[in-house]
Short mmCIF file of C-alpha atoms and ligand atoms in Angstrom, two decimals:
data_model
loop_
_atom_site.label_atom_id
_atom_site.label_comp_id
_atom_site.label_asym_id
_atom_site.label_seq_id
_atom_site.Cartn_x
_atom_site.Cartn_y
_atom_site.Cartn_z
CA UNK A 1 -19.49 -24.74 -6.00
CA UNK A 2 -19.01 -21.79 -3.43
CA UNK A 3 -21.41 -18.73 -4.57
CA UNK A 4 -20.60 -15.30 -3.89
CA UNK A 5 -22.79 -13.88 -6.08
CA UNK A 6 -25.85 -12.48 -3.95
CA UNK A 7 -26.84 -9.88 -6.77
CA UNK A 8 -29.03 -10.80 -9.63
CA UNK A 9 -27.00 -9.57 -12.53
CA UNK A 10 -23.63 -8.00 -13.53
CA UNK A 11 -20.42 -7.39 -12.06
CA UNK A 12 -19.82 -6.87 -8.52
CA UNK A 13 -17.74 -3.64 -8.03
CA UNK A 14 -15.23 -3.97 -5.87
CA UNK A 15 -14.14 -0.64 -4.65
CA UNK A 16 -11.81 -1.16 -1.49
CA UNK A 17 -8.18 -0.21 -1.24
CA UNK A 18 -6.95 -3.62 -1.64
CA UNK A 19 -7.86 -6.45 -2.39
CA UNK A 20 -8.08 -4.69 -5.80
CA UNK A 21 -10.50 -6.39 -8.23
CA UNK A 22 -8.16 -9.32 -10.05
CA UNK A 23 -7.87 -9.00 -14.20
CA UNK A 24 -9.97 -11.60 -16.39
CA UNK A 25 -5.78 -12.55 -17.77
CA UNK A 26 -4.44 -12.85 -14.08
CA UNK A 27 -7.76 -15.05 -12.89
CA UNK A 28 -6.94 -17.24 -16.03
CA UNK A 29 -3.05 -17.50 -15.04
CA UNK A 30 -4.06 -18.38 -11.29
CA UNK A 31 -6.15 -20.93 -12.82
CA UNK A 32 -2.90 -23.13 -14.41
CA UNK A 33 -1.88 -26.70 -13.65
CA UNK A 34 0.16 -26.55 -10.78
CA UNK A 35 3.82 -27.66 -11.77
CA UNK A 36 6.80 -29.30 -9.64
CA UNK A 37 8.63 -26.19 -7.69
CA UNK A 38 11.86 -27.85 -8.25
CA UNK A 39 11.26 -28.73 -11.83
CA UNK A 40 13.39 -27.54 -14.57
CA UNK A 41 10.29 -25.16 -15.98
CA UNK A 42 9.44 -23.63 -12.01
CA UNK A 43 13.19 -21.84 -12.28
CA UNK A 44 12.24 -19.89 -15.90
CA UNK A 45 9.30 -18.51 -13.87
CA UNK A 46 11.18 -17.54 -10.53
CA UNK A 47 13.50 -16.02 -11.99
CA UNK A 48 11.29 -14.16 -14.46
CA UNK A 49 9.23 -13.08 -11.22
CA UNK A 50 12.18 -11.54 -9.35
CA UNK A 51 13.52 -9.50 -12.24
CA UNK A 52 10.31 -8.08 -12.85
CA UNK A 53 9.42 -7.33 -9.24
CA UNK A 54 12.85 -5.61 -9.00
CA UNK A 55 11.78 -3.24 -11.97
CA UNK A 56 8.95 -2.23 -10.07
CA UNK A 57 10.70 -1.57 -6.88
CA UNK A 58 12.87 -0.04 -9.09
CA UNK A 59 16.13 -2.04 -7.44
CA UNK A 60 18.55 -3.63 -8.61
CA UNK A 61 19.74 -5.83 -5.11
CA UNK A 62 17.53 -8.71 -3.81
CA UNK A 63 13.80 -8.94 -3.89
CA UNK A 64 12.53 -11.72 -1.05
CA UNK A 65 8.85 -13.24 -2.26
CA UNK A 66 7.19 -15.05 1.15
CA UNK A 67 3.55 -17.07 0.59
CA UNK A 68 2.27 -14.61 3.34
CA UNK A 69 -0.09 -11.65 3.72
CA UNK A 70 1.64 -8.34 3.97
CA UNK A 71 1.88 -8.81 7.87
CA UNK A 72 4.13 -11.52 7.49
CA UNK A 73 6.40 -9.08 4.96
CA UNK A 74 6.30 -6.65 7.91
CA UNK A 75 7.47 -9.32 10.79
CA UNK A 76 10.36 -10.75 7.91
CA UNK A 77 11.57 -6.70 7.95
CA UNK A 78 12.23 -6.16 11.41
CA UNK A 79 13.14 -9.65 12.75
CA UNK A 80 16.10 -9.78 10.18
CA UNK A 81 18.25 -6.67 10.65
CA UNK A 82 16.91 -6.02 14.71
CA UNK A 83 17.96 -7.39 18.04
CA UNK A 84 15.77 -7.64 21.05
CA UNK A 85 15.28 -4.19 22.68
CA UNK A 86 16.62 -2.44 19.68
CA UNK A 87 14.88 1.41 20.06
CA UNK A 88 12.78 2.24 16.51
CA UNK A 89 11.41 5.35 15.40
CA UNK A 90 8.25 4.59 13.80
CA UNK A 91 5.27 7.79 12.64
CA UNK A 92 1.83 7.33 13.31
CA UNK A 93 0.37 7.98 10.22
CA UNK A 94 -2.84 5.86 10.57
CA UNK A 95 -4.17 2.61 11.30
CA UNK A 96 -1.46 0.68 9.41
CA UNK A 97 1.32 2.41 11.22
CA UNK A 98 -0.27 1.86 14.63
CA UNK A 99 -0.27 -2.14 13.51
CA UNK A 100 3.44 -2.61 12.55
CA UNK A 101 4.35 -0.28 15.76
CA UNK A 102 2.47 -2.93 17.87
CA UNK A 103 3.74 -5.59 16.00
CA UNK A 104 7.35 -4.39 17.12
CA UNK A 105 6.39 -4.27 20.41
CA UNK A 106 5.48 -7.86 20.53
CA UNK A 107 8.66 -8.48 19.10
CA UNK A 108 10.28 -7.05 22.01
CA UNK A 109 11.49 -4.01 20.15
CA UNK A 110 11.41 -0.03 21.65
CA UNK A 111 9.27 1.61 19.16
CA UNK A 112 9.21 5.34 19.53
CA UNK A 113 5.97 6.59 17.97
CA UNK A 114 6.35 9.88 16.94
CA UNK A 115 3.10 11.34 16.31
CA UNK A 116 1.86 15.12 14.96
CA UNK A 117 -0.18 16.26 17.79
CA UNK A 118 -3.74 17.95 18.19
CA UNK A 119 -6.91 16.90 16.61
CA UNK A 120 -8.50 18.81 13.38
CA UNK A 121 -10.78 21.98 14.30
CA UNK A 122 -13.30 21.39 11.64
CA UNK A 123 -13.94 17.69 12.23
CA UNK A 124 -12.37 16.59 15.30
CA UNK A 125 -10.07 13.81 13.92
CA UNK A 126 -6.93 13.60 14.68
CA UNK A 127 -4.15 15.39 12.77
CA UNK A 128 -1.73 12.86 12.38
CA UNK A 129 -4.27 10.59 10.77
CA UNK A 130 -5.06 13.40 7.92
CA UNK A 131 -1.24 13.90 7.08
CA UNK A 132 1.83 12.21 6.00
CA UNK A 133 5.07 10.79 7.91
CA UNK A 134 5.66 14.37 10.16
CA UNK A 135 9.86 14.31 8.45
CA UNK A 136 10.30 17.07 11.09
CA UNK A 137 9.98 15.07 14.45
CA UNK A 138 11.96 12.20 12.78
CA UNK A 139 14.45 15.01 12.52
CA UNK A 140 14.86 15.90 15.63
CA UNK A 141 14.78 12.50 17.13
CA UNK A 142 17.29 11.40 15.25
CA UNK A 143 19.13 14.86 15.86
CA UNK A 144 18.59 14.26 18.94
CA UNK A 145 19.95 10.87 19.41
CA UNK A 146 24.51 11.39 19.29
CA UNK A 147 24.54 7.96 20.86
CA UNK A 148 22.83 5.98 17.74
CA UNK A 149 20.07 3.96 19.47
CA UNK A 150 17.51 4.39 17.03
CA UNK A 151 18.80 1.43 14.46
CA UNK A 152 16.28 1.93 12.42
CA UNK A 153 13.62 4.50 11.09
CA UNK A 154 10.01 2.62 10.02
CA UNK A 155 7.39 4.71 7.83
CA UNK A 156 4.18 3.89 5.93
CA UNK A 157 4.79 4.98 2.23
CA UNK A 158 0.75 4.74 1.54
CA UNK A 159 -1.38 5.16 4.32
CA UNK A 160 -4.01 3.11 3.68
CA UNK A 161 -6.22 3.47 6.17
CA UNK A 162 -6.07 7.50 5.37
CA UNK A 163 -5.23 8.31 2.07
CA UNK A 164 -1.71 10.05 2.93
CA UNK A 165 1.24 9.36 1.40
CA UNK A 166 4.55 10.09 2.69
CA UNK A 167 7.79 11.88 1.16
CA UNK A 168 9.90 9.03 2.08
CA UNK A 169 13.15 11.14 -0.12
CA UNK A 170 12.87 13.83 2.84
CA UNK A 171 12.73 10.73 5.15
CA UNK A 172 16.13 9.26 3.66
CA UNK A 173 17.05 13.49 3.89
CA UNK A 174 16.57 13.55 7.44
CA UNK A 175 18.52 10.98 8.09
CA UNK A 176 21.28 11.47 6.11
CA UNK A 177 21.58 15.34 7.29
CA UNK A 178 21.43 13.57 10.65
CA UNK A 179 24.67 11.69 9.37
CA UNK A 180 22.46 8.57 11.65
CA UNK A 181 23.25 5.14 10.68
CA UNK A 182 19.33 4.10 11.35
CA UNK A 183 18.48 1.50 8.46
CA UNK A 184 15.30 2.97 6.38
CA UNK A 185 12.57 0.86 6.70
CA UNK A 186 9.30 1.52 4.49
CA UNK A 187 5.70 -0.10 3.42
CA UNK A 188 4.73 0.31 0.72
CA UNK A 189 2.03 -2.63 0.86
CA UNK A 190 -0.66 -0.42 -0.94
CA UNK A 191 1.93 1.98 -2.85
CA UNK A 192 3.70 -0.64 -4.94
CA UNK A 193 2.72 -0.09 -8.57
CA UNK A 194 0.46 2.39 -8.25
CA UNK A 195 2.40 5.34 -6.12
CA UNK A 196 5.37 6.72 -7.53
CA UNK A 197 7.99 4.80 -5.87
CA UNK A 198 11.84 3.86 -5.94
CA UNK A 199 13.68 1.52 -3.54
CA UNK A 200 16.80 2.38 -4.57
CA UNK A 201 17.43 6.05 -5.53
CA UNK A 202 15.60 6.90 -2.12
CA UNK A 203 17.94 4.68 0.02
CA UNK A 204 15.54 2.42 1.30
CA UNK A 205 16.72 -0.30 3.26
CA UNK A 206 13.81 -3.04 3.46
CA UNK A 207 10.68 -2.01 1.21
CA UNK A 208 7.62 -4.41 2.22
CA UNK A 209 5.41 -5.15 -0.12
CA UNK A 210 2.11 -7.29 -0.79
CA UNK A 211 0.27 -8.49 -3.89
CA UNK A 212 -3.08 -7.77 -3.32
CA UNK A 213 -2.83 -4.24 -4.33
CA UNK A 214 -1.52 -2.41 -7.40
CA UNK A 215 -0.19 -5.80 -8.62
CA UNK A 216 -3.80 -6.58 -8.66
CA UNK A 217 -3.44 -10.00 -7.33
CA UNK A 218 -5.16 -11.99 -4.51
CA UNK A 219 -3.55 -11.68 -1.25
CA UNK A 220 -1.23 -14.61 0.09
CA UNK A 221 1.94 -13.10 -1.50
CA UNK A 222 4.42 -10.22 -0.27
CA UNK A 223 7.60 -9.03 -0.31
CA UNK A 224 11.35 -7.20 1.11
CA UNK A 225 13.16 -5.27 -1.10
CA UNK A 226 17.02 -5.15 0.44
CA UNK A 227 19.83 -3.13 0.18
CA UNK A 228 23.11 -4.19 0.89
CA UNK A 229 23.18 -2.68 4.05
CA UNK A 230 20.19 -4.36 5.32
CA UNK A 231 22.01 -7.56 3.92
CA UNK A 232 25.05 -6.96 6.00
CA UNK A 233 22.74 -6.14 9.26
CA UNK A 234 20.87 -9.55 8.58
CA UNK A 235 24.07 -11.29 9.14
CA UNK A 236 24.57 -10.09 12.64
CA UNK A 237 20.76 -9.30 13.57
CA UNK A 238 19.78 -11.33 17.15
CA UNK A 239 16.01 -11.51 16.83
CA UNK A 240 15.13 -15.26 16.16
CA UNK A 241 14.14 -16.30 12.54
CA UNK A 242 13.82 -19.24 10.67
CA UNK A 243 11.27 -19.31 8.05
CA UNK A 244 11.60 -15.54 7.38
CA UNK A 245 15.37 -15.50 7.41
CA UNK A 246 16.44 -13.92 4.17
CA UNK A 247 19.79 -15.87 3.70
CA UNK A 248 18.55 -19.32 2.23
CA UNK A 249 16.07 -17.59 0.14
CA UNK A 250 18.14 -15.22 -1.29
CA UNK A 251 20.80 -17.71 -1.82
CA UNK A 252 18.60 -20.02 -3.65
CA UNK A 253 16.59 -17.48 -5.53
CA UNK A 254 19.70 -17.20 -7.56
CA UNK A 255 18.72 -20.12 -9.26
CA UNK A 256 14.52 -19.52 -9.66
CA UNK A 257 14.14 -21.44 -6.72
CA UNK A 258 12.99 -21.30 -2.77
CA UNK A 259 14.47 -23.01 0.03
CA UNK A 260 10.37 -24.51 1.11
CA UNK A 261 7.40 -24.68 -1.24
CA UNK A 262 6.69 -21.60 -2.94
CA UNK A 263 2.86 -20.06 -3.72
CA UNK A 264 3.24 -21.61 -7.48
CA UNK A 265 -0.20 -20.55 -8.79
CA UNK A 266 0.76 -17.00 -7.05
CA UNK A 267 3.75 -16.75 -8.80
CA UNK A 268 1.52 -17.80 -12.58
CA UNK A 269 -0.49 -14.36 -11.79
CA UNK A 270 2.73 -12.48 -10.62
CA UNK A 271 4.60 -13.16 -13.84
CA UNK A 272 1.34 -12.34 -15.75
CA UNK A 273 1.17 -8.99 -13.48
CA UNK A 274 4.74 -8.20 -14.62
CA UNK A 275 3.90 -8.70 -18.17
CA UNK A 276 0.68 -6.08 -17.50
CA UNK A 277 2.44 -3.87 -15.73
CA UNK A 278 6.20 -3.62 -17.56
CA UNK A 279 4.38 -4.09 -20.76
CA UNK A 280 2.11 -0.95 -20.69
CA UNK A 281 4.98 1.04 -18.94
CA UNK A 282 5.48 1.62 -15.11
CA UNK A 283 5.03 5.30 -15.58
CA UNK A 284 1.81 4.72 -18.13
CA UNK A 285 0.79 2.55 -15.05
CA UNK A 286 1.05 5.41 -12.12
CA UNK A 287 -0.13 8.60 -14.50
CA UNK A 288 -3.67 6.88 -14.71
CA UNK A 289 -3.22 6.48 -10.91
CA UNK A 290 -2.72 9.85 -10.55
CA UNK A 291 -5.75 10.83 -13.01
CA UNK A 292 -8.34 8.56 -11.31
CA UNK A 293 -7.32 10.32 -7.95
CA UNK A 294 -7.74 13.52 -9.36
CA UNK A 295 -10.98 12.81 -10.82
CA UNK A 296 -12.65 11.04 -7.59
CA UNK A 297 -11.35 14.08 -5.41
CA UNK A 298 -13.17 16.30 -7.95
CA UNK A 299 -16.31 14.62 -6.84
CA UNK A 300 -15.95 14.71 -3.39
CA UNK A 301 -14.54 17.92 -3.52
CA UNK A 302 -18.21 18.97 -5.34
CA UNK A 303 -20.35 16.90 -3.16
CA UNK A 304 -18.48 19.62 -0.27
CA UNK A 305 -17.33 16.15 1.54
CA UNK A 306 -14.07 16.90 2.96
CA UNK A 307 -10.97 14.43 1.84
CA UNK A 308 -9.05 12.71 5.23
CA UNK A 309 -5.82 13.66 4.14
CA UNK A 310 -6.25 17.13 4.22
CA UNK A 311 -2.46 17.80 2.67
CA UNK A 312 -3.25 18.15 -1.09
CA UNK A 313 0.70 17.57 -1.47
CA UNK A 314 0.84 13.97 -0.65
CA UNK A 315 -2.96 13.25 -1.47
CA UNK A 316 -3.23 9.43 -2.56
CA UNK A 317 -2.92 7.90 -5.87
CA UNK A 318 -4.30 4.82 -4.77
CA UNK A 319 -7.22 5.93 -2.41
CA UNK A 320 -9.49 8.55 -1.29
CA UNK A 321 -11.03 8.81 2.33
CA UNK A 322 -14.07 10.68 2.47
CA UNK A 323 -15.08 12.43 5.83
CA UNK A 324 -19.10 12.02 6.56
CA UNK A 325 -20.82 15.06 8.29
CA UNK A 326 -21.31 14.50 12.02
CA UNK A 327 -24.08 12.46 12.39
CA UNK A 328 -23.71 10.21 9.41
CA UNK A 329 -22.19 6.66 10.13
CA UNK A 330 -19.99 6.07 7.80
CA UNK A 331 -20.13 2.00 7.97
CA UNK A 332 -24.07 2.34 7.69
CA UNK A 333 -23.60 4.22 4.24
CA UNK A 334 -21.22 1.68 3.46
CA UNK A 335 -23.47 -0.79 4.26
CA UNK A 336 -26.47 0.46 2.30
CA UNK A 337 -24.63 1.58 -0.69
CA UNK A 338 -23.38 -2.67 -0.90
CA UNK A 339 -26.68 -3.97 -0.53
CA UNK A 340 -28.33 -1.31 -3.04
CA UNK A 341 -25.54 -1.30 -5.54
CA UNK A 342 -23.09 -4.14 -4.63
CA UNK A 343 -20.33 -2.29 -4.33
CA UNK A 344 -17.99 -2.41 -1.75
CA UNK A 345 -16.62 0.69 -0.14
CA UNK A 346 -13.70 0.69 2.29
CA UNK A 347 -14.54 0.72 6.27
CA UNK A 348 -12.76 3.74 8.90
CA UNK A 349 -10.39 1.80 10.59
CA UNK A 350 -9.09 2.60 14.32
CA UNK A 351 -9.18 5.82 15.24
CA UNK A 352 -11.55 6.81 12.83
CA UNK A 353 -13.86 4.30 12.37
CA UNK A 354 -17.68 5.27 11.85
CA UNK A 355 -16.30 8.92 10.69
CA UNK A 356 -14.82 8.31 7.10
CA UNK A 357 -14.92 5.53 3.98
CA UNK A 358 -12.48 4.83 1.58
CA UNK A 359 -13.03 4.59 -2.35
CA UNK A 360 -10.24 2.35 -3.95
CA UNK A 361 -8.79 3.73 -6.85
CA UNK A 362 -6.39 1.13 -7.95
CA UNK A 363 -5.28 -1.59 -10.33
CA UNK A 364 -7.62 -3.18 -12.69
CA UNK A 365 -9.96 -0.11 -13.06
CA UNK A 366 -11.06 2.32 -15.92
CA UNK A 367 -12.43 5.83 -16.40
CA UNK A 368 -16.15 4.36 -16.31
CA UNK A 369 -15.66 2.01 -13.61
CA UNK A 370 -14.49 4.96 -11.37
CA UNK A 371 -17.90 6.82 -12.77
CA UNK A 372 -20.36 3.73 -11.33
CA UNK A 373 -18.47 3.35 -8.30
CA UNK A 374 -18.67 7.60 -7.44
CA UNK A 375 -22.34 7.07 -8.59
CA UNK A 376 -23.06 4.49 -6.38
CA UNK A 377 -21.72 7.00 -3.31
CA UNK A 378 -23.60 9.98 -4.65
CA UNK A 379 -27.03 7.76 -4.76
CA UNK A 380 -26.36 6.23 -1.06
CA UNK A 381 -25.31 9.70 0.11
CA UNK A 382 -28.22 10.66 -1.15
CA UNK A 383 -30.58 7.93 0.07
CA UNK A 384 -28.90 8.70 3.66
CA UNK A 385 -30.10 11.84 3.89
CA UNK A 386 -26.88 13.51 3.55
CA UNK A 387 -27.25 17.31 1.93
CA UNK A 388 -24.94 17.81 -0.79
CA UNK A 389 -23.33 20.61 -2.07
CA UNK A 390 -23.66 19.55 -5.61
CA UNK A 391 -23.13 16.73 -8.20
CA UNK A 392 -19.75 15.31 -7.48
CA UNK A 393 -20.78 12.52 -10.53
CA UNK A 394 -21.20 15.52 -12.78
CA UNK A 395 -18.03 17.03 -11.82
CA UNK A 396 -16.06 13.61 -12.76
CA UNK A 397 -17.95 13.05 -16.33
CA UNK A 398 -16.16 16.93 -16.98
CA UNK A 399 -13.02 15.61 -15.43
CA UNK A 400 -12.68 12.13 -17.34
CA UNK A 401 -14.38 13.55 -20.81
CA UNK A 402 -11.34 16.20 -21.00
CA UNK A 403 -8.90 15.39 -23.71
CA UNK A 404 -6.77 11.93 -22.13
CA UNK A 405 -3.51 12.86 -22.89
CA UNK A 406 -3.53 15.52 -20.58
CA UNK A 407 -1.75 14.67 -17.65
CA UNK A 408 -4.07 15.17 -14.27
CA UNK A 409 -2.46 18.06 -12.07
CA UNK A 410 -5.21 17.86 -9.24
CA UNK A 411 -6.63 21.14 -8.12
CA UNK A 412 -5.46 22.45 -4.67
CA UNK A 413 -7.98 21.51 -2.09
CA UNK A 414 -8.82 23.93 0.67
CA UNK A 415 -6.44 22.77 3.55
CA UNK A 416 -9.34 21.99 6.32
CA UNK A 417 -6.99 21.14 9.06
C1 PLP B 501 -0.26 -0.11 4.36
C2 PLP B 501 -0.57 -1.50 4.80
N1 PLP B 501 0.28 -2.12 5.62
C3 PLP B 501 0.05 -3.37 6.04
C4 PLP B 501 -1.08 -4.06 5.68
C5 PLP B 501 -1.31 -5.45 6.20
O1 PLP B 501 -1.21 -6.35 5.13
P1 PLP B 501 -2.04 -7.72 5.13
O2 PLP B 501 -3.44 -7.42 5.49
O3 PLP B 501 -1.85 -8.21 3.71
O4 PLP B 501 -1.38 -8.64 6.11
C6 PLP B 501 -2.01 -3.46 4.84
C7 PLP B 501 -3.25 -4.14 4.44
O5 PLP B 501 -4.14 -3.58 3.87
C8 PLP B 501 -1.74 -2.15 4.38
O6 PLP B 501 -2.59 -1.52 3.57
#
């Protein structure tokens, strides 16, 4: 039997921004007899799975489930509504952005990659990767544009590589008050379930979506949200598909099935997800998000650390980066703070790798897990020499020991940037 267990004792904390650590009632689910996909008892459970997901999109059109990683949800967006050379406006708003822009690329789309310029005074990083989608270039652009190349607009909801999330409302704004047909295309891979978010009263077009995050499952599931119009563009849409074409699946999804073999034992901890997550209340669900947030960026706002998305406006639910003094590498605290505590921090990624790490606030966690896991930083901080300006683990037991029925409202944060 495969062991990952290189600790002694106890519970290995697992403290990235997805893969989130999987519930004891969603292992159990995974662990099921896998049944015949075209059997009578496979259709209650499809199409049990799609209602549910579209509650949490909060949609009422078409919810597309693929057995792929969240990548492959990002290549079934743009390949069914775009045609070769189609122009894009895409916002580099981290690592993840600067992926699905490339991705487009190799798709032989004309991705314009509107970025905020300038780097950060106080730590040399650059801007755009410490703030949300910039609404006000993707204005202009599409202000900008009379003739209507831009077909469609394609923004990060939860930056996970930074911690930012976007107003994707002012997104939808922009191009409305634009009056631009662009479709409105959004990820919200590491948003879903934890980060307020609705598909259809913001006009989204295609929402992608993957299942190793707040729907704390493994990866090897994601998803596109539609909208009719995205539906009607699909129909005309010259960029070759087969196995990502929406059509057949949609079609047969009617009746709890898919047109090729489906992830069953996915779909087992999906519809035990749903149950989780709908039971206890979608709003229930993203509150405690919010809390948790709040609490961790009390810590690192008293270790005197500062947070990488220096907007407190659009400050993640899901995740906080954490910006180490010059001179401290980052992925050798990481490093250290695994093999000393076992628990696993999230790496900088791109552009600023070696400068940042990510704590994972999301899913199956608790008050007290969130108190080990910022006590595991403080001690490797610590260990690595790195002078602090006080107890940031203090500072959360005050935050999480106030009465919990009050609703987090995180302090403002000093804007650093
Ligand atoms: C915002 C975002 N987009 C896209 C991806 C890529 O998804 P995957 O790694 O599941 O293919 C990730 C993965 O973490 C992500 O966080």
């Amino acid at each position: 039997m495969l062991n990952l267990d290189h600790h002694p004792s106890g519970r290995h904390f697992l403290q990235i921004p997805g893969p989130s650590p999987v519930p004891d009632r969603i292992l159990r689910a995974l662990s099921l007899p896998t049944i015949d996909h075209r059997g009578p008892e496979f259709a209650t459970i499809g199409l049990k799975v799609i209602d549910g997901l579209k509650q949490v999109f909060r949609t009422r059109h078409p919810v597309a489930i693929y057995p792929a990683s969240g990548t492959g949800a990002w290549e079934a967006a743009l390949v069914n509504v775009l045609n070769p050379g189609d122009a894009v406006l895409m916002a580099e708003t981290g690592h993840f952005a600067t992926l699905w822009q490339k991705m487009a690329l190799r798709l032989g789309l004309a991705p314009d990659f509107v970025s905020l310029p300038g780097t950060c005074t106080t730590t040399g990083l650059p801007l755009a990767w410490r703030h949300g989608v910039p609404t006000e270039l993707i204005a202009d652009r599409l202000r900008a544009d009379s003739s209507h190349r831009i077909r469609a607009v394609c923004v990060v909801h939860n930056e996970t590589s930074t911690g930012a999330t976007s107003d994707i409302a002012a997104v939808r704004r922009a191009i409305d008050d634009a009056r631009h047909p662009a479709l409105l295309m959004v990820d919200s891979i590491s948003g879903l379930a934890c980060a307020e978010y609705r598909h259809d009263d913001w006009g989204v077009d295609v929402t992608v979506s993957g299942s190793q995050k707040g729907l704390m499952l493994p990866p090897g599931i994601s998803f596109n949200a539609l909208s009719p119009k995205a539906l009607e563009a699909s129909k005309t849409a010259k960029l070759p598909k087969a196995y990502w074409a929406w059509d057949e699946i949609v079609e047969m999804n009617k009746t709890g099935y898919w047109p090729y073999t489906p992830n069953t034992n996915l779909l087992y901890g999906l519809h035990e997800a749903l149950d989780m997550l709908l039971g206890q209340g979608l709003d229930t669900v993203l509150a405690r998000h919010r809390r948790w947030a709040a609490g961790v960026r009390g810590a690192v706002r008293a270790w005197g650390l500062p947070v990488q998305c220096a907007d407190p406006a659009v400050q993640s639910p899901v995740l906080t980066g954490v910006i180490t003094p010059v001179g401290v590498d980052a992925d050798a605290l990481r490093r250290l703070i695994h093999e000393r505590f076992d628990l696993s921090l999230g790496t900088g990624l791109g552009k600023i790798k070696g400068r940042m790490f990510r704590i994972g606030h999301l899913g199956d966690c608790n008050d007290l897990t969130l108190m080990a896991t910022l006590s595991g930083v403080e001690m490797g901080l610590k260990l690595a020499g790195v002078k602090l300006a006080g107890s940031g683990v203090a500072a959360a037991m005050d935050f999480f020991a106030a009465p919990a029925t009050q609703e987090a409202t995180p302090q403002p944060m000093a804007a650093t940037a």
